[in-house]
Amino acid sequence: PLMLYAQKYSSQRRERQLLATTYRYAITGPLPDRMRALIRQTRESLRTDAEGERLRQFKFVEMKVTNVRDSLDRDEIHFYIETMTGEQADQRPTADAPRRGSTPARATGPKLTGVPLTNVVYRGDRDASANARDRILALLRVARRQDSQTMLVQRGLRADPRDLFSVEEQNTATKGQVTGSTVGRLITLFLVMMMFTGGAVAAMDIISGEKESGTLETLLTTAVGRSEVVAAKQLAITSVGLVITLMQGLNFLLYIKLKVIDLPKDFELQLSTGMALTLLLLFIPLAATIAAVLLMISAYAKSYKESQMYFF
């Protein structure tokens, strides 16, 4: 629970910091006025949907700098927008190789000849710069779409360009079925990790630990057969692994009920008691196999520390 709360707190704190940041940027090239007008018009005409609200919360201010690349490296600005005319863009190499071996420029789509180019330059190793890049690209995509629609209307298109092609979607699966598909892909990996870590608590000491303490020799001198010793130790590891896995599974359900974990949209877990018991029965052979692997590791190791090393 502490790990989940800490992760949730850290994630929410990061989101608040990124949302409250006022990002600094600069514009270079021969078309700065055109770019400023596009950004201003786009921000004024944003819709009231989720995308528009997200872009409205994006706060940024233009800075006047002499050398944009040095300012970006010194963290004086978070990104800069490089504008090019159609002729400059056509003469530009397909992939620029900036200094210091940084990542070459990557186009977001095919480019036609004679079309002006806008290049967003940022620092991917800085969280604020990478987040600013995502926001400004989203804003520029909206600007490109609106600018294209304005040009169509100016050239005589009477209808609203947004109404020329409508797209709808319909999901025939229920919320529970979608949730089951998502959880089903992860539950096996989750339970296997819990079985390994839970069973290892008992397995690391069950043979290798007895070798160090000298109790294994005493056990072998009794009338108990070796196969019985192995079976008992494997049942012990299997039981511990299943109990810890069951506890973690109940914790997981409790976190969902209390909404400790941020759940996806339309998340609806429909897990009946019979289905849960069926899943538990199906995982018992897997738990026995994992217990056998852990038991072999413990038997092969000569000491407790060596057993831990093999396990990790």
GROMACS .gro file of C-alpha atoms in nm:
model
  312
    1PRO     CA    1   0.000   0.000   0.000
    2LEU     CA    2   0.279   0.246   0.081
    3MET     CA    3   0.442   0.183  -0.257
    4LEU     CA    4   0.113   0.241  -0.440
    5TYR     CA    5   0.037   0.557  -0.244
    6ALA     CA    6   0.391   0.686  -0.301
    7GLN     CA    7   0.371   0.614  -0.674
    8LYS     CA    8   0.031   0.782  -0.701
    9TYR     CA    9   0.150   1.085  -0.502
   10SER     CA   10   0.466   1.116  -0.713
   11SER     CA   11   0.269   1.091  -1.039
   12GLN     CA   12   0.010   1.348  -0.929
   13ARG     CA   13   0.281   1.585  -0.803
   14ARG     CA   14   0.461   1.561  -1.137
   15GLU     CA   15   0.139   1.634  -1.327
   16ARG     CA   16   0.071   1.938  -1.108
   17GLN     CA   17   0.422   2.070  -1.161
   18LEU     CA   18   0.405   2.026  -1.538
   19LEU     CA   19   0.060   2.185  -1.548
   20ALA     CA   20   0.172   2.487  -1.343
   21THR     CA   21   0.489   2.544  -1.546
   22THR     CA   22   0.499   2.839  -1.785
   23TYR     CA   23   0.707   2.712  -2.075
   24ARG     CA   24   0.956   2.945  -2.241
   25TYR     CA   25   1.014   2.926  -2.615
   26ALA     CA   26   1.152   3.120  -2.909
   27ILE     CA   27   1.071   3.139  -3.280
   28THR     CA   28   1.338   3.154  -3.549
   29GLY     CA   29   1.342   3.164  -3.928
   30PRO     CA   30   1.177   3.383  -4.191
   31LEU     CA   31   0.814   3.326  -4.082
   32PRO     CA   32   0.793   3.426  -3.712
   33ASP     CA   33   0.495   3.661  -3.758
   34ARG     CA   34   0.302   3.396  -3.946
   35MET     CA   35   0.372   3.142  -3.669
   36ARG     CA   36   0.270   3.385  -3.393
   37ALA     CA   37  -0.057   3.462  -3.573
   38LEU     CA   38  -0.135   3.092  -3.615
   39ILE     CA   39  -0.070   3.016  -3.249
   40ARG     CA   40  -0.275   3.314  -3.131
   41GLN     CA   41  -0.572   3.236  -3.358
   42THR     CA   42  -0.566   2.869  -3.266
   43ARG     CA   43  -0.568   2.938  -2.891
   44GLU     CA   44  -0.858   3.179  -2.930
   45SER     CA   45  -1.067   2.928  -3.128
   46LEU     CA   46  -1.005   2.613  -2.922
   47ARG     CA   47  -1.309   2.397  -2.869
   48THR     CA   48  -1.456   2.311  -2.531
   49ASP     CA   49  -1.381   1.939  -2.563
   50ALA     CA   50  -1.114   1.750  -2.365
   51GLU     CA   51  -0.839   1.826  -2.616
   52GLY     CA   52  -0.922   2.196  -2.622
   53GLU     CA   53  -0.931   2.218  -2.243
   54ARG     CA   54  -0.596   2.044  -2.219
   55LEU     CA   55  -0.440   2.289  -2.465
   56ARG     CA   56  -0.594   2.587  -2.284
   57GLN     CA   57  -0.406   2.483  -1.971
   58PHE     CA   58  -0.080   2.489  -2.166
   59LYS     CA   59   0.092   2.812  -2.059
   60PHE     CA   60   0.388   2.938  -2.262
   61VAL     CA   61   0.562   3.268  -2.325
   62GLU     CA   62   0.792   3.373  -2.607
   63MET     CA   63   1.143   3.482  -2.515
   64LYS     CA   64   1.388   3.701  -2.707
   65VAL     CA   65   1.725   3.522  -2.724
   66THR     CA   66   2.031   3.569  -2.941
   67ASN     CA   67   2.126   3.202  -2.982
   68VAL     CA   68   1.835   2.962  -2.952
   69ARG     CA   69   2.044   2.643  -2.940
   70ASP     CA   70   2.266   2.767  -2.659
   71SER     CA   71   1.963   2.898  -2.471
   72LEU     CA   72   1.799   2.557  -2.504
   73ASP     CA   73   2.112   2.381  -2.377
   74ARG     CA   74   2.136   2.622  -2.081
   75ASP     CA   75   1.768   2.561  -1.998
   76GLU     CA   76   1.681   2.927  -2.057
   77ILE     CA   77   1.405   2.810  -2.292
   78HIS     CA   78   1.222   2.477  -2.304
   79PHE     CA   79   1.197   2.454  -2.684
   80TYR     CA   80   1.212   2.666  -2.995
   81ILE     CA   81   1.017   2.669  -3.321
   82GLU     CA   82   1.223   2.686  -3.639
   83THR     CA   83   1.027   2.815  -3.941
   84MET     CA   84   1.128   2.762  -4.303
   85THR     CA   85   0.988   2.875  -4.636
   86GLY     CA   86   0.896   2.617  -4.897
   87GLU     CA   87   1.224   2.673  -5.084
   88GLN     CA   88   1.432   2.636  -4.768
   89ALA     CA   89   1.244   2.324  -4.667
   90ASP     CA   90   1.298   2.165  -5.012
   91GLN     CA   91   1.673   2.228  -4.991
   92ARG     CA   92   1.694   2.086  -4.640
   93PRO     CA   93   1.839   1.733  -4.602
   94THR     CA   94   1.588   1.460  -4.524
   95ALA     CA   95   1.739   1.412  -4.179
   96ASP     CA   96   1.936   1.689  -4.012
   97ALA     CA   97   2.223   1.578  -3.788
   98PRO     CA   98   2.242   1.840  -3.514
   99ARG     CA   99   2.559   1.892  -3.318
  100ARG     CA  100   2.672   1.675  -3.028
  101GLY     CA  101   2.527   1.365  -3.188
  102SER     CA  102   2.167   1.442  -3.095
  103THR     CA  103   1.870   1.270  -3.258
  104PRO     CA  104   1.810   1.372  -3.624
  105ALA     CA  105   1.500   1.570  -3.711
  106ARG     CA  106   1.198   1.348  -3.769
  107ALA     CA  107   0.906   1.441  -3.991
  108THR     CA  108   0.555   1.384  -3.858
  109GLY     CA  109   0.424   1.306  -4.206
  110PRO     CA  110   0.499   1.327  -4.578
  111LYS     CA  111   0.587   1.674  -4.704
  112LEU     CA  112   0.486   1.822  -5.038
  113THR     CA  113   0.722   2.029  -5.250
  114GLY     CA  114   0.707   2.404  -5.183
  115VAL     CA  115   0.527   2.372  -4.850
  116PRO     CA  116   0.667   2.571  -4.554
  117LEU     CA  117   0.808   2.366  -4.269
  118THR     CA  118   0.787   2.411  -3.892
  119ASN     CA  119   1.046   2.226  -3.684
  120VAL     CA  120   1.007   2.197  -3.305
  121VAL     CA  121   1.347   2.159  -3.137
  122TYR     CA  122   1.356   2.038  -2.773
  123ARG     CA  123   1.564   1.843  -2.521
  124GLY     CA  124   1.432   1.490  -2.476
  125ASP     CA  125   1.641   1.435  -2.162
  126ARG     CA  126   1.445   1.703  -1.974
  127ASP     CA  127   1.096   1.630  -1.851
  128ALA     CA  128   0.965   1.985  -1.892
  129SER     CA  129   1.109   2.020  -2.243
  130ALA     CA  130   0.965   1.686  -2.358
  131ASN     CA  131   0.623   1.773  -2.213
  132ALA     CA  132   0.632   2.116  -2.380
  133ARG     CA  133   0.712   1.949  -2.711
  134ASP     CA  134   0.404   1.723  -2.681
  135ARG     CA  135   0.178   2.019  -2.603
  136ILE     CA  136   0.306   2.251  -2.875
  137LEU     CA  137   0.288   1.976  -3.138
  138ALA     CA  138  -0.074   1.910  -3.042
  139LEU     CA  139  -0.147   2.283  -3.070
  140LEU     CA  140   0.027   2.307  -3.408
  141ARG     CA  141  -0.171   2.010  -3.541
  142VAL     CA  142  -0.491   2.192  -3.451
  143ALA     CA  143  -0.351   2.508  -3.612
  144ARG     CA  144  -0.268   2.319  -3.931
  145ARG     CA  145  -0.617   2.171  -3.949
  146GLN     CA  146  -0.791   2.503  -3.887
  147ASP     CA  147  -0.564   2.687  -4.132
  148SER     CA  148  -0.644   2.432  -4.404
  149GLN     CA  149  -1.017   2.467  -4.337
  150THR     CA  150  -0.990   2.848  -4.355
  151MET     CA  151  -0.814   2.829  -4.691
  152LEU     CA  152  -1.086   2.600  -4.830
  153VAL     CA  153  -1.360   2.839  -4.718
  154GLN     CA  154  -1.174   3.139  -4.866
  155ARG     CA  155  -1.154   2.960  -5.199
  156GLY     CA  156  -1.527   2.907  -5.227
  157LEU     CA  157  -1.613   2.598  -5.024
  158ARG     CA  158  -1.959   2.671  -4.889
  159ALA     CA  159  -1.991   2.386  -4.640
  160ASP     CA  160  -1.802   2.354  -4.314
  161PRO     CA  161  -1.498   2.133  -4.395
  162ARG     CA  162  -1.543   1.949  -4.064
  163ASP     CA  163  -1.883   1.820  -4.183
  164LEU     CA  164  -1.756   1.666  -4.508
  165PHE     CA  165  -1.646   1.341  -4.348
  166SER     CA  166  -1.809   1.207  -4.032
  167VAL     CA  167  -1.669   0.923  -3.825
  168GLU     CA  168  -1.848   0.739  -3.547
  169GLU     CA  169  -1.762   0.433  -3.341
  170GLN     CA  170  -1.965   0.167  -3.165
  171ASN     CA  171  -1.831  -0.086  -2.918
  172THR     CA  172  -2.044  -0.401  -2.892
  173ALA     CA  173  -1.853  -0.532  -2.589
  174THR     CA  174  -1.971  -0.445  -2.239
  175LYS     CA  175  -1.755  -0.252  -1.992
  176GLY     CA  176  -1.698  -0.572  -1.797
  177GLN     CA  177  -1.580  -0.758  -2.108
  178VAL     CA  178  -1.336  -0.481  -2.199
  179THR     CA  179  -1.202  -0.475  -1.843
  180GLY     CA  180  -1.171  -0.853  -1.842
  181SER     CA  181  -0.971  -0.841  -2.166
  182THR     CA  182  -0.734  -0.584  -2.016
  183VAL     CA  183  -0.693  -0.749  -1.676
  184GLY     CA  184  -0.667  -1.096  -1.829
  185ARG     CA  185  -0.350  -1.003  -2.018
  186LEU     CA  186  -0.181  -0.889  -1.697
  187ILE     CA  187  -0.314  -1.114  -1.421
  188THR     CA  188  -0.095  -1.415  -1.505
  189LEU     CA  189   0.225  -1.210  -1.503
  190PHE     CA  190   0.117  -1.040  -1.179
  191LEU     CA  191   0.038  -1.369  -1.004
  192VAL     CA  192   0.353  -1.542  -1.127
  193MET     CA  193   0.567  -1.260  -0.987
  194MET     CA  194   0.380  -1.282  -0.657
  195MET     CA  195   0.428  -1.662  -0.645
  196PHE     CA  196   0.799  -1.631  -0.712
  197THR     CA  197   0.859  -1.358  -0.455
  198GLY     CA  198   0.621  -1.513  -0.201
  199GLY     CA  199   0.752  -1.867  -0.239
  200ALA     CA  200   1.112  -1.745  -0.224
  201VAL     CA  201   1.052  -1.633   0.136
  202ALA     CA  202   1.024  -1.997   0.240
  203ALA     CA  203   1.239  -2.159  -0.031
  204MET     CA  204   1.560  -1.967   0.035
  205ASP     CA  205   1.589  -2.115   0.385
  206ILE     CA  206   1.421  -2.450   0.342
  207ILE     CA  207   1.730  -2.645   0.223
  208SER     CA  208   2.020  -2.406   0.176
  209GLY     CA  209   1.951  -2.253   0.517
  210GLU     CA  210   1.940  -2.598   0.677
  211LYS     CA  211   2.277  -2.679   0.520
  212GLU     CA  212   2.430  -2.384   0.702
  213SER     CA  213   2.263  -2.461   1.035
  214GLY     CA  214   2.342  -2.835   1.013
  215THR     CA  215   1.981  -2.950   1.061
  216LEU     CA  216   1.953  -3.114   0.720
  217GLU     CA  217   2.190  -3.398   0.819
  218THR     CA  218   1.984  -3.461   1.131
  219LEU     CA  219   1.667  -3.481   0.921
  220LEU     CA  220   1.825  -3.732   0.683
  221THR     CA  221   1.920  -3.965   0.969
  222THR     CA  222   1.556  -4.011   1.070
  223ALA     CA  223   1.320  -4.271   0.932
  224VAL     CA  224   1.158  -4.020   0.697
  225GLY     CA  225   1.228  -4.100   0.330
  226ARG     CA  226   1.397  -3.849   0.103
  227SER     CA  227   1.097  -3.834  -0.131
  228GLU     CA  228   0.876  -3.747   0.167
  229VAL     CA  229   1.118  -3.472   0.271
  230VAL     CA  230   1.112  -3.326  -0.078
  231ALA     CA  231   0.732  -3.351  -0.104
  232ALA     CA  232   0.682  -3.183   0.235
  233LYS     CA  233   0.919  -2.899   0.154
  234GLN     CA  234   0.758  -2.844  -0.186
  235LEU     CA  235   0.411  -2.838  -0.028
  236ALA     CA  236   0.535  -2.583   0.223
  237ILE     CA  237   0.670  -2.356  -0.051
  238THR     CA  238   0.353  -2.399  -0.258
  239SER     CA  239   0.131  -2.317   0.040
  240VAL     CA  240   0.327  -2.004   0.130
  241GLY     CA  241   0.329  -1.889  -0.234
  242LEU     CA  242  -0.048  -1.942  -0.269
  243VAL     CA  243  -0.130  -1.769   0.059
  244ILE     CA  244   0.082  -1.464  -0.020
  245THR     CA  245  -0.058  -1.452  -0.374
  246LEU     CA  246  -0.413  -1.471  -0.237
  247MET     CA  247  -0.338  -1.187   0.006
  248GLN     CA  248  -0.194  -0.971  -0.273
  249GLY     CA  249  -0.495  -1.047  -0.491
  250LEU     CA  250  -0.732  -0.940  -0.214
  251ASN     CA  251  -0.523  -0.625  -0.163
  252PHE     CA  252  -0.552  -0.554  -0.535
  253LEU     CA  253  -0.931  -0.582  -0.522
  254LEU     CA  254  -0.936  -0.361  -0.213
  255TYR     CA  255  -0.728  -0.096  -0.390
  256ILE     CA  256  -0.976  -0.099  -0.677
  257LYS     CA  257  -1.274  -0.062  -0.444
  258LEU     CA  258  -1.111   0.224  -0.253
  259LYS     CA  259  -0.982   0.377  -0.580
  260VAL     CA  260  -0.626   0.389  -0.454
  261ILE     CA  261  -0.516   0.299  -0.809
  262ASP     CA  262  -0.606   0.532  -1.096
  263LEU     CA  263  -0.836   0.318  -1.307
  264PRO     CA  264  -0.887   0.352  -1.682
  265LYS     CA  265  -1.206   0.498  -1.821
  266ASP     CA  266  -1.508   0.260  -1.810
  267PHE     CA  267  -1.317   0.017  -1.585
  268GLU     CA  268  -1.567  -0.235  -1.447
  269LEU     CA  269  -1.429  -0.556  -1.298
  270GLN     CA  270  -1.692  -0.828  -1.299
  271LEU     CA  271  -1.535  -1.115  -1.102
  272SER     CA  272  -1.780  -1.352  -0.940
  273THR     CA  273  -1.689  -1.581  -0.650
  274GLY     CA  274  -1.712  -1.890  -0.870
  275MET     CA  275  -1.484  -1.740  -1.133
  276ALA     CA  276  -1.232  -1.638  -0.868
  277LEU     CA  277  -1.225  -1.991  -0.723
  278THR     CA  278  -1.186  -2.137  -1.072
  279LEU     CA  279  -0.888  -1.912  -1.141
  280LEU     CA  280  -0.734  -2.014  -0.808
  281LEU     CA  281  -0.770  -2.384  -0.896
  282LEU     CA  282  -0.615  -2.326  -1.239
  283PHE     CA  283  -0.315  -2.154  -1.083
  284ILE     CA  284  -0.241  -2.434  -0.833
  285PRO     CA  285  -0.040  -2.646  -1.087
  286LEU     CA  286   0.154  -2.334  -1.183
  287ALA     CA  287   0.226  -2.263  -0.816
  288ALA     CA  288   0.352  -2.621  -0.773
  289THR     CA  289   0.583  -2.583  -1.072
  290ILE     CA  290   0.723  -2.255  -0.939
  291ALA     CA  291   0.771  -2.416  -0.597
  292ALA     CA  292   0.967  -2.700  -0.759
  293VAL     CA  293   1.195  -2.450  -0.936
  294LEU     CA  294   1.257  -2.261  -0.612
  295LEU     CA  295   1.322  -2.586  -0.427
  296MET     CA  296   1.583  -2.692  -0.685
  297ILE     CA  297   1.755  -2.354  -0.654
  298SER     CA  298   1.765  -2.390  -0.276
  299ALA     CA  299   1.898  -2.746  -0.300
  300TYR     CA  300   2.166  -2.653  -0.554
  301ALA     CA  301   2.298  -2.359  -0.350
  302LYS     CA  302   2.554  -2.424  -0.078
  303SER     CA  303   2.447  -2.135   0.144
  304TYR     CA  304   2.158  -1.898   0.207
  305LYS     CA  305   2.333  -1.604   0.037
  306GLU     CA  306   2.419  -1.817  -0.266
  307SER     CA  307   2.055  -1.925  -0.287
  308GLN     CA  308   1.947  -1.560  -0.286
  309MET     CA  309   2.195  -1.481  -0.561
  310TYR     CA  310   2.065  -1.763  -0.782
  311PHE     CA  311   1.707  -1.654  -0.721
  312PHE     CA  312   1.768  -1.291  -0.821
   0.00000   0.00000   0.00000
